XYZ file of C-alpha atoms in Angstrom:
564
model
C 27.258 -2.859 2.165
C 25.777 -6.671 2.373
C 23.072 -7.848 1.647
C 21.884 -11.555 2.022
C 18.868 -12.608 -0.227
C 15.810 -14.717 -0.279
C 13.969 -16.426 -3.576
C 11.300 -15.462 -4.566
C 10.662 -17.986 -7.252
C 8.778 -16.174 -10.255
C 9.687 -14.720 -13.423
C 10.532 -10.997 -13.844
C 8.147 -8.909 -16.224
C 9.680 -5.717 -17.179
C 6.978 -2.564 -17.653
C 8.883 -1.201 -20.271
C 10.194 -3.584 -22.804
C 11.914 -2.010 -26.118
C 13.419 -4.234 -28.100
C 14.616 -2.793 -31.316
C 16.367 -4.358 -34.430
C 17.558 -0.867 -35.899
C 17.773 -1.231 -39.726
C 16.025 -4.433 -40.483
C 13.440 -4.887 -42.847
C 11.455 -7.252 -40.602
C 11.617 -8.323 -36.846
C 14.267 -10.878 -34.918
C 13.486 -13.537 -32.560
C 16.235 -14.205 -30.270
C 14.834 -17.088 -28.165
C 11.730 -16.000 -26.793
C 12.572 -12.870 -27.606
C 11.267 -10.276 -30.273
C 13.389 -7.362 -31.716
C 11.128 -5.405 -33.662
C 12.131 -3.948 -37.033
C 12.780 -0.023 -36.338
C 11.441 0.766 -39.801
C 7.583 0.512 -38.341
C 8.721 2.807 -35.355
C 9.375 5.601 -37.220
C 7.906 7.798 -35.089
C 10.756 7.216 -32.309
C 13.262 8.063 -34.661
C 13.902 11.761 -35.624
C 14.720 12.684 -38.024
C 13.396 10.142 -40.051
C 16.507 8.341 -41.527
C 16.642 5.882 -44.680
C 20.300 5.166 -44.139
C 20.459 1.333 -43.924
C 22.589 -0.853 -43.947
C 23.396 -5.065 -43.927
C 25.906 -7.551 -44.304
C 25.995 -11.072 -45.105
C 25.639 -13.818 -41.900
C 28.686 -15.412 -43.049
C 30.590 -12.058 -42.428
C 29.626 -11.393 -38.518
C 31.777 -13.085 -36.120
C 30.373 -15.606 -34.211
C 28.499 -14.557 -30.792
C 27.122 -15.881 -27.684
C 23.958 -17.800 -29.529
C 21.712 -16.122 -27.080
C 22.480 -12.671 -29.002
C 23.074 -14.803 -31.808
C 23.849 -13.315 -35.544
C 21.201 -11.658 -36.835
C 20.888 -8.881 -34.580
C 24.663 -7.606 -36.059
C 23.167 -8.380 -40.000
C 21.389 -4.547 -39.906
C 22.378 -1.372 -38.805
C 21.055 2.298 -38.823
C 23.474 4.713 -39.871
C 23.302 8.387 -38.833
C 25.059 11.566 -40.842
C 23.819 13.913 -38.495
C 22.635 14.048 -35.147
C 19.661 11.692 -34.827
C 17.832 10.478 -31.922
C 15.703 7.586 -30.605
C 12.312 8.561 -28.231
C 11.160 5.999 -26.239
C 8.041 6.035 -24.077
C 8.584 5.579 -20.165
C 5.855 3.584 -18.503
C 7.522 3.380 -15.055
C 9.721 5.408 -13.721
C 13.261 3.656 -12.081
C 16.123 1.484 -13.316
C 16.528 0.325 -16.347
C 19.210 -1.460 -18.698
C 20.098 -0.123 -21.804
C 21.623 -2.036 -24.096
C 23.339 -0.527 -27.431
C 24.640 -3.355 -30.188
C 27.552 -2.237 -32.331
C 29.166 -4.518 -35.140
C 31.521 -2.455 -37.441
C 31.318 -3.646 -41.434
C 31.259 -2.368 -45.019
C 28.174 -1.710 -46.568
C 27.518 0.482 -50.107
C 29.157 3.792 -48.853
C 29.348 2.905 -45.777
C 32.436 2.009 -43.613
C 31.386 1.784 -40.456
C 34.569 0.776 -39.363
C 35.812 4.375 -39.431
C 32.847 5.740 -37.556
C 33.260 8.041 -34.769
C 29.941 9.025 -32.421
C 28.691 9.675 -28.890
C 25.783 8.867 -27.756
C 23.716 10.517 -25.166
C 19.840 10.897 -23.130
C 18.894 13.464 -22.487
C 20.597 13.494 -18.663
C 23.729 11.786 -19.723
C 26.254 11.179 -21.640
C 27.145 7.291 -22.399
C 29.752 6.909 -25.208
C 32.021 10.078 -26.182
C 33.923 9.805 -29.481
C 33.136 5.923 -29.430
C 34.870 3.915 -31.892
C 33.788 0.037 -32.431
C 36.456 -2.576 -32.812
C 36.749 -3.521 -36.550
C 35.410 -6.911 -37.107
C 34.599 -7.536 -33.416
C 30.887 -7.758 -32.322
C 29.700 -5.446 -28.507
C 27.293 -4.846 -26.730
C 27.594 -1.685 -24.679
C 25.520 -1.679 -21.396
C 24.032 0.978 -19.277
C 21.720 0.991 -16.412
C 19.801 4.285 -16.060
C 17.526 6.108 -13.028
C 15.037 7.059 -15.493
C 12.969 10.166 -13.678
C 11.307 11.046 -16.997
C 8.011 9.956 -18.955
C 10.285 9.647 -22.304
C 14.000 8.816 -22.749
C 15.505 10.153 -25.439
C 18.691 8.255 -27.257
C 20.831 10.503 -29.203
C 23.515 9.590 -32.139
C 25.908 12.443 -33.269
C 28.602 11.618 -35.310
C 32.139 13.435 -33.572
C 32.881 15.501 -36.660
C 31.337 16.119 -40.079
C 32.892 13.557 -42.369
C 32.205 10.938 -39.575
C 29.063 8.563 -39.445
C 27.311 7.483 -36.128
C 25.335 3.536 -36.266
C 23.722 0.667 -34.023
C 22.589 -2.361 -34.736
C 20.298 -2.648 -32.166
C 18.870 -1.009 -28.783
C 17.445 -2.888 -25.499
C 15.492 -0.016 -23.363
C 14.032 -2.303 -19.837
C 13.394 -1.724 -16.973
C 14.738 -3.844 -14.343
C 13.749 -3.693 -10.503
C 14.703 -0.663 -8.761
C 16.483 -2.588 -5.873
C 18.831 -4.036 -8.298
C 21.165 -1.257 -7.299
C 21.459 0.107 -3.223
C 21.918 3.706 -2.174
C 24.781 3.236 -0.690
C 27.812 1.514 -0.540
C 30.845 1.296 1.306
C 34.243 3.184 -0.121
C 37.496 1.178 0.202
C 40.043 4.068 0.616
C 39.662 6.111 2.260
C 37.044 4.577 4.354
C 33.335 5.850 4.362
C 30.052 5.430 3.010
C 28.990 6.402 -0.478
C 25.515 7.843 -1.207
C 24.098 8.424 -4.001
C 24.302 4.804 -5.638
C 20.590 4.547 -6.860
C 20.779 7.529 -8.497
C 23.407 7.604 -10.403
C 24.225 6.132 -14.012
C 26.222 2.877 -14.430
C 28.048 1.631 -17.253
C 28.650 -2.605 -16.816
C 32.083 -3.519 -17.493
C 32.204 -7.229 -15.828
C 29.982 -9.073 -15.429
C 31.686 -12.633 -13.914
C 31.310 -16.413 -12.783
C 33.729 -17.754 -10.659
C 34.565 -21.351 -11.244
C 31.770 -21.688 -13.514
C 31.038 -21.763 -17.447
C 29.934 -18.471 -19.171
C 26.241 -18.041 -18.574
C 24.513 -16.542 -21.854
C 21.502 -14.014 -21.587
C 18.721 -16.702 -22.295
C 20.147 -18.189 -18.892
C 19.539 -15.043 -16.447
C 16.323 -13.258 -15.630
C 17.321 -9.683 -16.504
C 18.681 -11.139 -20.363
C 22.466 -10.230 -18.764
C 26.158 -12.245 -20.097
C 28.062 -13.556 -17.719
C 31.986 -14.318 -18.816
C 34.167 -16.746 -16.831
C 36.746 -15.807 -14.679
C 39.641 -18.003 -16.053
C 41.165 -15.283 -18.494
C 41.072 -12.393 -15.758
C 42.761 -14.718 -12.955
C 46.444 -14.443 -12.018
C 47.069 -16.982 -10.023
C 45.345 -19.915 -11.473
C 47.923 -22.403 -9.235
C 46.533 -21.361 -6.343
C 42.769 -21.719 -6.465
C 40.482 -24.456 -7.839
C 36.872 -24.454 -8.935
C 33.746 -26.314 -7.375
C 30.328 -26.413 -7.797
C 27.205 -27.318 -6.081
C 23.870 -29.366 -6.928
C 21.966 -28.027 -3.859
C 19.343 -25.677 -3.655
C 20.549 -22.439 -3.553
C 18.739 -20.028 -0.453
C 17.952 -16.076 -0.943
C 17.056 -13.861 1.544
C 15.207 -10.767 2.087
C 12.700 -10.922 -0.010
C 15.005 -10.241 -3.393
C 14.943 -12.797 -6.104
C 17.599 -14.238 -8.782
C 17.296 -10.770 -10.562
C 20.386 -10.314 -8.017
C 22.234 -12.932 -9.750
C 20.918 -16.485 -11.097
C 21.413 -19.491 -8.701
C 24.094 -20.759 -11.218
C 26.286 -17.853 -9.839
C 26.023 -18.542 -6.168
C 26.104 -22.979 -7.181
C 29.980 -22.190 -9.030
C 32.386 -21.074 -6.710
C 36.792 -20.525 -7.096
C 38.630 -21.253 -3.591
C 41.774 -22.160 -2.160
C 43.892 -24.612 -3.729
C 44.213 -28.074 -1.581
C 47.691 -27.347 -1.375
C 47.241 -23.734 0.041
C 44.462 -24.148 2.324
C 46.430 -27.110 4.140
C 49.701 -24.405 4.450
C 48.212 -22.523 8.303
C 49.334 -18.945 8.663
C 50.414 -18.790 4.960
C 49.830 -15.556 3.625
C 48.338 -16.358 0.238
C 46.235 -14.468 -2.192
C 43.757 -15.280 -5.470
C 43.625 -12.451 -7.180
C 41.869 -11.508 -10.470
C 42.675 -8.242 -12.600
C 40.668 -6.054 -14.965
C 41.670 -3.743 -17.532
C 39.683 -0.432 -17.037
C 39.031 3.271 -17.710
C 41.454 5.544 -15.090
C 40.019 8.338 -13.535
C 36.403 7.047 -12.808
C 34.594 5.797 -10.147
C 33.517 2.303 -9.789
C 31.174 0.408 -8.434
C 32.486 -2.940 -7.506
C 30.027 -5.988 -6.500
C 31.094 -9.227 -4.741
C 28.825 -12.449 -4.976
C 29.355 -15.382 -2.101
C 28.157 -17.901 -0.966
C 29.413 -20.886 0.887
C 29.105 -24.089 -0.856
C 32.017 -25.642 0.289
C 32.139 -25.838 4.107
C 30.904 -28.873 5.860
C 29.270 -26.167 8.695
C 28.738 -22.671 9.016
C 31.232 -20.673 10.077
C 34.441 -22.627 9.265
C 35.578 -19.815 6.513
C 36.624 -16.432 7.620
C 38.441 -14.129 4.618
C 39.518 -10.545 3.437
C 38.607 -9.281 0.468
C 41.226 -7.091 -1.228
C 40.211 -3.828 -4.097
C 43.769 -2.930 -5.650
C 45.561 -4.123 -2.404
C 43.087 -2.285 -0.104
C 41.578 -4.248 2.591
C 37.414 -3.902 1.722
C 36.351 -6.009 4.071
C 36.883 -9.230 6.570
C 33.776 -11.061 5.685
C 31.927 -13.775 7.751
C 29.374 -15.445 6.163
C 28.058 -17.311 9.142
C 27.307 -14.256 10.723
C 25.830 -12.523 7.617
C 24.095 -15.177 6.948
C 22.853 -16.311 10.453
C 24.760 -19.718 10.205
C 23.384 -20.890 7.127
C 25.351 -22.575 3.898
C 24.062 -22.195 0.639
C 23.010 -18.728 1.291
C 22.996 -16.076 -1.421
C 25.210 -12.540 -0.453
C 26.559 -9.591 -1.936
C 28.706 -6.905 -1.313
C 28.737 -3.446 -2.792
C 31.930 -1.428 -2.785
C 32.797 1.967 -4.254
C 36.616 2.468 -5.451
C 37.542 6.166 -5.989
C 38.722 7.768 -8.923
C 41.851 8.913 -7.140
C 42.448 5.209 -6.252
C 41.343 4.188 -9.872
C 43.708 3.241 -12.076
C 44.003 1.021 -15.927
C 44.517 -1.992 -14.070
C 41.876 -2.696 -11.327
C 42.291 -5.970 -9.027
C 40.419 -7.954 -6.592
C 41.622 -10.509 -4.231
C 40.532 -13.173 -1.898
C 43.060 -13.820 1.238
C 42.224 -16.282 4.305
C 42.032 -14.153 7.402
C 44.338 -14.741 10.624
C 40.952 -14.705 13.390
C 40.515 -18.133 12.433
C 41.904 -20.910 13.707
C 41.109 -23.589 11.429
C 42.214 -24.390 7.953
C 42.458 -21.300 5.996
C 40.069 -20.661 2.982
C 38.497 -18.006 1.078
C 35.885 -18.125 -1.957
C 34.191 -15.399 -4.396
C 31.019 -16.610 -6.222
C 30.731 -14.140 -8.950
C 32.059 -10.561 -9.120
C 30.451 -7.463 -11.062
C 32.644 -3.882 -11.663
C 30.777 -1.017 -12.869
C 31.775 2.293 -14.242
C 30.012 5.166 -12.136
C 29.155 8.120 -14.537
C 29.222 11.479 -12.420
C 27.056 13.317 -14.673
C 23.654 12.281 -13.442
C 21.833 11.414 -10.565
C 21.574 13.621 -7.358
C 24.414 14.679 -5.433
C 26.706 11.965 -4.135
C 27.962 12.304 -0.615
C 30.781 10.849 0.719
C 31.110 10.341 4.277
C 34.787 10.514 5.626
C 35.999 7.567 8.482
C 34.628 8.596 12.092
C 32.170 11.381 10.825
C 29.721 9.581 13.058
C 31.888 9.483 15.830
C 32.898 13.148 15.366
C 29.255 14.317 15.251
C 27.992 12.404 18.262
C 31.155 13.537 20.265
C 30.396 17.568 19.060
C 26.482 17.095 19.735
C 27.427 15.242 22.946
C 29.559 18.143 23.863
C 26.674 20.830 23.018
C 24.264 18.894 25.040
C 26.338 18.861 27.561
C 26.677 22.536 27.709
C 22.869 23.259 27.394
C 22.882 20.823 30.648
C 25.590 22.749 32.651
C 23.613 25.793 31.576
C 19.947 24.431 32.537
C 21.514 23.199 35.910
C 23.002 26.124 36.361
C 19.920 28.213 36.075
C 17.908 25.831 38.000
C 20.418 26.263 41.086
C 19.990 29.875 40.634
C 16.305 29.487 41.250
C 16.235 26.943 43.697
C 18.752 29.271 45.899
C 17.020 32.570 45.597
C 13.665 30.925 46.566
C 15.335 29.670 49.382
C 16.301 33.534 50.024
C 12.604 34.885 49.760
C 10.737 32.289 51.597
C 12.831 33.949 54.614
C 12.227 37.251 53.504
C 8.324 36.088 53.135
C 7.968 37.095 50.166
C 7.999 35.976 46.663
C 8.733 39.156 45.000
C 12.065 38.833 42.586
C 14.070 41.844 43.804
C 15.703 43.004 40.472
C 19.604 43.095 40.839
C 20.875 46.443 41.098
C 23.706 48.779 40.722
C 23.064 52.294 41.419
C 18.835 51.498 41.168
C 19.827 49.904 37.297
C 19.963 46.086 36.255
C 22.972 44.509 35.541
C 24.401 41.300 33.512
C 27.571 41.518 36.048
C 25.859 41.356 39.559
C 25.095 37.811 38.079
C 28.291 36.262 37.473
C 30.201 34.061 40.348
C 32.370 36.476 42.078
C 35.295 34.812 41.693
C 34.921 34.930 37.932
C 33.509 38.234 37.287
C 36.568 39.873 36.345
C 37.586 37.324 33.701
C 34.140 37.276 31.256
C 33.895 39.547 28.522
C 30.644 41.802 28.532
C 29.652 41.154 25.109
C 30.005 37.348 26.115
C 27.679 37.555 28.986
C 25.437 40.158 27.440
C 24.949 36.995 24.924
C 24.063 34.753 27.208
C 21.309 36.960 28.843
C 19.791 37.319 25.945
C 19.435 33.762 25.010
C 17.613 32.947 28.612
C 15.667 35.987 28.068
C 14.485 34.489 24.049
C 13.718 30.923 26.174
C 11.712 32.474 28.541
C 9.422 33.939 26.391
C 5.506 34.380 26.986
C 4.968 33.070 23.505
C 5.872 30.132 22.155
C 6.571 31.316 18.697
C 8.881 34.367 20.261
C 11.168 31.308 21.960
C 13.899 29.730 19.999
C 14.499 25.770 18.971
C 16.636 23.851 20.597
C 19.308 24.293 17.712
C 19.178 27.532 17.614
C 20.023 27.726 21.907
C 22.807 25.354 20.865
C 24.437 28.062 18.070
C 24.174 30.906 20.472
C 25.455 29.059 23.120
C 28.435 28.448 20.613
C 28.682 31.918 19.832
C 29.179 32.806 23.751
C 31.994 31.030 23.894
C 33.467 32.000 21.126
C 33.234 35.595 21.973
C 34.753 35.057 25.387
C 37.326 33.104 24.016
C 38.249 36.110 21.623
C 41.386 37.884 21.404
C 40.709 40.751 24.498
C 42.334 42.923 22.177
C 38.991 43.469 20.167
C 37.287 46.162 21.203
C 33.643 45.850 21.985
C 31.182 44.407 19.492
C 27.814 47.010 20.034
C 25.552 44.324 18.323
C 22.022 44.148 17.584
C 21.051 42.281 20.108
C 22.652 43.835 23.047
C 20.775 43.715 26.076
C 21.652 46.174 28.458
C 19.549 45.312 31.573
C 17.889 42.255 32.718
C 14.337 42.038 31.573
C 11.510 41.039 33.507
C 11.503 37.318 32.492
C 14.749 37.076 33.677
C 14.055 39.224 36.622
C 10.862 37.185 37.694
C 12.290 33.599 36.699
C 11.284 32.245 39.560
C 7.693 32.818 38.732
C 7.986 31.235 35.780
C 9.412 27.946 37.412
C 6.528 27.797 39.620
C 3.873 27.682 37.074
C 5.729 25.715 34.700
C 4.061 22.234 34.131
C 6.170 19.259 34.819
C 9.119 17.866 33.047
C 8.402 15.720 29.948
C 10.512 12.073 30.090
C 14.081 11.977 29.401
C 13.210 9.932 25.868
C 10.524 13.184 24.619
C 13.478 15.469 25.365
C 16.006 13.732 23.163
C 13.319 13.339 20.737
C 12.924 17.054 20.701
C 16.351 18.367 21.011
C 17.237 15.944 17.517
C 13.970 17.853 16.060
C 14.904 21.200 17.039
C 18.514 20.622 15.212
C 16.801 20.577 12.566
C 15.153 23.725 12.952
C 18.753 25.844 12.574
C 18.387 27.405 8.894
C 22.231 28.458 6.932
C 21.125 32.243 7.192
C 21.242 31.941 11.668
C 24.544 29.956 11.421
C 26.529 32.348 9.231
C 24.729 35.647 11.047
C 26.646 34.595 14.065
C 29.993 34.262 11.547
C 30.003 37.820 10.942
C 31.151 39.167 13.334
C 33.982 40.894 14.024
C 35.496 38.453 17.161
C 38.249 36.197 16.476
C 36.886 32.366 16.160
């Protein structure tokens, strides 16, 4: 999916706003920020715990100064399952951010400490074990649907211990994250996206220095790229003093303009080689077997007009996309994009790469750049349903629903000749009097058919089809059936004469052994019908009436006993 972006220029204020410096004594100011001591919250914390405990400054390693030192100092330490309620003022996305620094305190190592935490829709950490003598800062970005989200500490067995140091809870804007996204192999479009529960695990500036929390809008860390890239020969780094555009009414809580000013492209060297087939590529360690949602940041500071670069982008070799930024961006430079792309878990590995690659439609000097890059862990166990749509489902439904229509039009035609022609017959016979087919003074479905065909269609196939024109000519409206459900038992027709002529015959339900009067006095009908709505109503109406079909009609006409 892309998505260019326009500033707004104003400063984000989060409804819900927890900050919370668990097992302090007193509050924390981190900038202009305030982490309030969880010891006057006790009534979020249950049960009530009095299990502190605190280090010296000089023993925490040193941090980004944004998160600085003294959030690591304090910790709450849990022997049993404990929990965290916080209040929910608006419901929608929000970060969660969970502080761990392992250290020895009293009787506590918290080095050896083995916990999950959970809310009460998902699980986060399972049997999570902090780094000794290495500071994180796990974090999470939640759908909350609920008016209270519950945080829940249980140590993995009953020697361990469960802690935190501290606990962000805000809410961030709900467009932050898309519905959908586009799936690199195979590929399709994922649904699902804002639903769903995503752990951060990069967060990255290309070409540019790491950008702490006080630096971004929605307090996030942004590491450089220089440690994860493989290829440092081939790329260089370049930056821009410009004023950086955004689009579509979304604002830097996207990503900060330093993001989209920093940029890593082609080396000299490599964009002066044409037709060389030449890759920058970056690699992350990650968790196999998940899901991930991968997010690419461009924009193109380094062209002298629009349109000059043309590039693939590359997900663990797979081609994600050819990407033009002139036309994305409607020939503009300096415009803010991103990209959302979904990696499956079957395509997931412990190693997880991305690369940039100029493309061959070009023929200019070839180039390629990548702005900033963000991969995130999907967690399957909340959200609503994600569906994955398969290459050409689109295509496969319009050519099926093309084919349908194109039946009900054969058969409309079809029945419209048949009027047109015995009208023809009685205004000789001067008289407008339907004579009713008959065999031996009875109705029949056969004295219908084409002669030439008679012989070959099953009964039970035709007997089908005179019942459906005798449901759609129907006095009442309510008595007739939708559109979708003409379409099914059209299906079903054909099915049934296409069975094996082996099968003896089906003595269903809704036999019809004579031609009823509507069908009898059709013609009557077509005279006092009122005229044809336009071609656009019908369309509109036959897409309706699809909707109309309920499971319960569609397998009723799977039971029975002809082969499909």
């Amino acid at each position: 999916m892309m998505v260019a972006i326009r500033c707004v220029h104003c400063v984000y204020t989060p409804a819900d706003n927890y900050l919370i410096d668990c097992g302090s004594p007193t509050n924390t100011s981190i900038g202009d920020r305030v982490f309030v001591a969880d010891v006057s919250l006790s009534s979020t914390l249950a049960p009530p715990s009095n299990n502190l405990a605190n280090t010296s400054q000089n023993s925490v390693p040193s941090v980004p100064t944004s998160y600085g030192t003294a959030l690591f100092r304090d910790a709450r330490v849990f022997t049993e399952p404990s929990s965290y309620t916080f209040q929910i003022k608006a419901h929608g996305r929000h970060f969660v951010r969970l502080y761990f620094f392992p250290f020895v305190s009293g009787g506590y190592n918290l080095a050896a400490a083995t916990f999950g935490v959970s809310t009460q829709d998902v699980v986060l950490l399972n049997d999570f074990q902090p780094r000794a003598n290495a500071t994180v800062v796990k974090e999470f970005s939640l759908n909350i649907t609920s008016n209270t989200l519950i945080l829940r500490f249980a140590p993995s067995g009953s020697t361990s211990l469960a802690f935190v140091n501290a606990i962000e809870v805000v809410s961030v804007p709900d467009n932050l994250i898309h519905d959908t996204a586009k799936i690199v192999d195979p590929q399709g479009k994922y649904w699902g996206l804002s639903g769903q529960a995503l752990e951060t695990m990069y967060r990255i500036n290309m070409g540019g220095p790491q950008i702490l929390p006080g630096n971004d809008t929605l307090w996030r860390t942004w590491e450089n790229d220089q440690k994860f890239l493989l290829n440092a020969d081939l790329s260089r780094s370049a930056s821009f003093a410009g004023k950086i555009t955004y689009m579509d009414g979304n604002t830097e809580e996207i990503a900060p303009e330093v993001v989209y000013a920093t940029v890593v492209e082609l080396a000299a060297a490599a964009q002066n080689t044409v037709g060389a087939n030449i890759n920058v590529t970056w690699q992350f360690s990650v968790d196999a077997n998940a899901d991930y949602l991968i997010r690419f940041h461009f924009c193109d500071i380094v062209s002298g007009s629009a349109g000059e670069i043309v590039f693939n982008v590359y997900i663990n070799s797979w081609l994600a996309s050819e990407v033009d930024l002139a036309q994305i961006t409607f020939n503009s430079l300096a415009t803010a994009v991103f990209m959302d792309y979904v990696l499956k878990a079957d395509d997931a590995s412990s190693k997880l790469s991305v690369s940039i690659s100029p493309s061959s439609v070009i023929n200019g000097l070839p180039n390629a750049i990548l702005n900033g890059l963000e991969i995130m862990k999907i967690n399957g166990s909340a959200g609503p349903a994600v569906v994955v749509v398969p290459p050409g489902s689109n295509k496969s439904f319009g050519i099926i629903l093309g084919s349908i229509l194109g039946a009900v039009a054969v058969v409309v035609v079809a029945i419209i000749l048949c009027v047109v022609l015995r009208k023809r017959k009685l205004a000789k016979q001067s008289s407008k009097t339907w004579v009713p087919f008959s065999i031996d003074g009875l109705t029949s479905h056969s004295t219908i058919a084409d002669a030439r065909i008679a012989g070959s269609i099953r009964p039970e196939s035709l007997r089908k089809f005179g019942e459906t024109i005798e449901k759609c000519l129907a006095d009442s409206g309510v008595e007739r059936p939708s559109m979708g459900d003409v379409l099914w038992n059209l299906e079903y027709v054909l099915h049934l004469q296409d069975a094996d002529p082996s099968v003896s015959e089906i003595d269903s339900i809704n036999r019809i052994t004579e031609l009823s009067p509507q069908v009898q006095n059709i013609n009557t009908i077509f005279d006092s019908a009122p005229a044809p709505a336009p071609a656009e109503e019908v369309g509109t109406s036959v897409l309706n009436d699809l909707t109309d079909v309920s499971m319960s009609k569609v397998f009723s006409q799977l039971i029975k006993s002809e082969g499909r």
